[in-house]
């Protein structure tokens, strides 16, 4: 009888160990750093056009402009220069807490055929929104967080001023 109990205890322990390993393996995969190509619903190579909306707190209307092909490629290079991570309690930011902390903040629209998506840079997180699928947006924390987003915003302002 004692051997049966020990055997059951060992089996239960092994099952718990496997479940714990699966959970922590999934968690490590889910919160892993990702590239720009990983987080976009459109392949960067397939994007045909890009336009930008800059929102300023002291202006009634946003500034909207298209990026040239060269500017678009520079923007992709800049956005590809970092990694992105799903936010969560493990890094101190809940996934659904997007706050506008930059002025201006930007919305970048990517177009590929009949597919469209937007990348919102409000300051604390980046929001990837596939416009064809409402409710399927995802938030990411870029490496460099707000400083990185400020760099992207400065680049976009230079594109608008140079246009």
CSV table of C-alpha atoms in Angstrom, one decimal, residues 34-111:
chain,number,residue,atom,x,y,z
A,34,UNK,CA,10.2,40.6,-31.0
A,35,UNK,CA,11.2,42.4,-34.2
A,36,UNK,CA,9.1,44.9,-36.1
A,37,UNK,CA,8.3,42.3,-38.7
A,38,UNK,CA,7.0,40.0,-35.9
A,39,UNK,CA,4.5,42.5,-34.5
A,40,UNK,CA,3.1,44.0,-37.8
A,41,UNK,CA,0.1,42.3,-39.3
A,42,UNK,CA,1.5,43.4,-42.7
A,43,UNK,CA,4.9,42.3,-44.0
A,44,UNK,CA,7.1,45.4,-44.2
A,45,UNK,CA,8.2,44.3,-47.7
A,46,UNK,CA,4.5,44.4,-48.9
A,47,UNK,CA,3.7,47.9,-47.6
A,48,UNK,CA,3.1,50.2,-50.5
A,49,UNK,CA,2.3,53.5,-48.9
A,50,UNK,CA,2.6,55.3,-45.6
A,51,UNK,CA,1.0,58.4,-44.2
A,52,UNK,CA,1.2,60.1,-40.8
A,53,UNK,CA,-1.1,62.0,-38.5
A,54,UNK,CA,0.6,64.1,-35.9
A,55,UNK,CA,-1.7,65.1,-33.0
A,56,UNK,CA,-0.7,68.2,-30.9
A,57,UNK,CA,-2.5,69.0,-27.6
A,58,UNK,CA,-2.5,72.8,-28.5
A,59,UNK,CA,-4.0,72.4,-32.0
A,60,UNK,CA,-7.6,71.7,-32.9
A,61,UNK,CA,-6.6,69.8,-36.1
A,62,UNK,CA,-4.0,67.2,-36.6
A,63,UNK,CA,-1.3,67.5,-39.2
A,64,UNK,CA,-1.5,64.8,-41.8
A,65,UNK,CA,1.1,64.1,-44.5
A,66,UNK,CA,2.4,61.3,-46.7
A,67,UNK,CA,6.0,60.0,-46.4
A,68,UNK,CA,8.1,59.8,-49.5
A,69,UNK,CA,9.6,56.4,-50.4
A,70,UNK,CA,12.9,57.4,-48.9
A,71,UNK,CA,11.3,58.7,-45.7
A,72,UNK,CA,9.3,55.5,-45.4
A,73,UNK,CA,12.4,53.3,-45.7
A,74,UNK,CA,14.2,55.5,-43.1
A,75,UNK,CA,11.1,55.1,-40.8
A,76,UNK,CA,11.2,51.3,-41.3
A,77,UNK,CA,14.9,51.2,-40.5
A,78,UNK,CA,14.3,53.3,-37.4
A,79,UNK,CA,11.4,51.1,-36.2
A,80,UNK,CA,13.4,48.0,-37.0
A,81,UNK,CA,16.4,49.2,-34.9
A,82,UNK,CA,14.8,48.0,-31.6
A,83,UNK,CA,12.8,45.1,-30.3
A,84,UNK,CA,9.3,45.0,-28.9
A,85,UNK,CA,7.9,43.2,-26.0
A,86,UNK,CA,4.3,42.4,-24.9
A,87,UNK,CA,3.8,44.5,-21.7
A,88,UNK,CA,2.6,42.8,-18.6
A,89,UNK,CA,2.9,42.6,-14.9
A,90,UNK,CA,6.3,41.0,-15.2
A,91,UNK,CA,7.7,44.4,-16.4
A,92,UNK,CA,5.3,46.6,-14.4
A,93,UNK,CA,3.0,47.8,-17.2
A,94,UNK,CA,-0.4,46.2,-17.7
A,95,UNK,CA,-1.2,45.3,-21.3
A,96,UNK,CA,-4.3,47.5,-21.6
A,97,UNK,CA,-2.8,50.7,-20.1
A,98,UNK,CA,-2.1,53.0,-23.1
A,99,UNK,CA,-1.5,56.6,-22.1
A,100,UNK,CA,-0.8,59.7,-24.2
A,101,UNK,CA,2.4,61.1,-22.7
A,102,UNK,CA,4.0,62.6,-25.8
A,103,UNK,CA,3.1,65.9,-27.4
A,104,UNK,CA,2.8,65.5,-30.3
A,105,UNK,CA,2.0,61.9,-30.6
A,106,UNK,CA,1.8,60.1,-33.9
A,107,UNK,CA,-0.4,57.7,-35.8
A,108,UNK,CA,1.4,56.0,-38.7
A,109,UNK,CA,-0.8,54.3,-41.3
A,110,UNK,CA,0.6,51.6,-43.5
A,111,UNK,CA,-1.2,50.4,-46.7
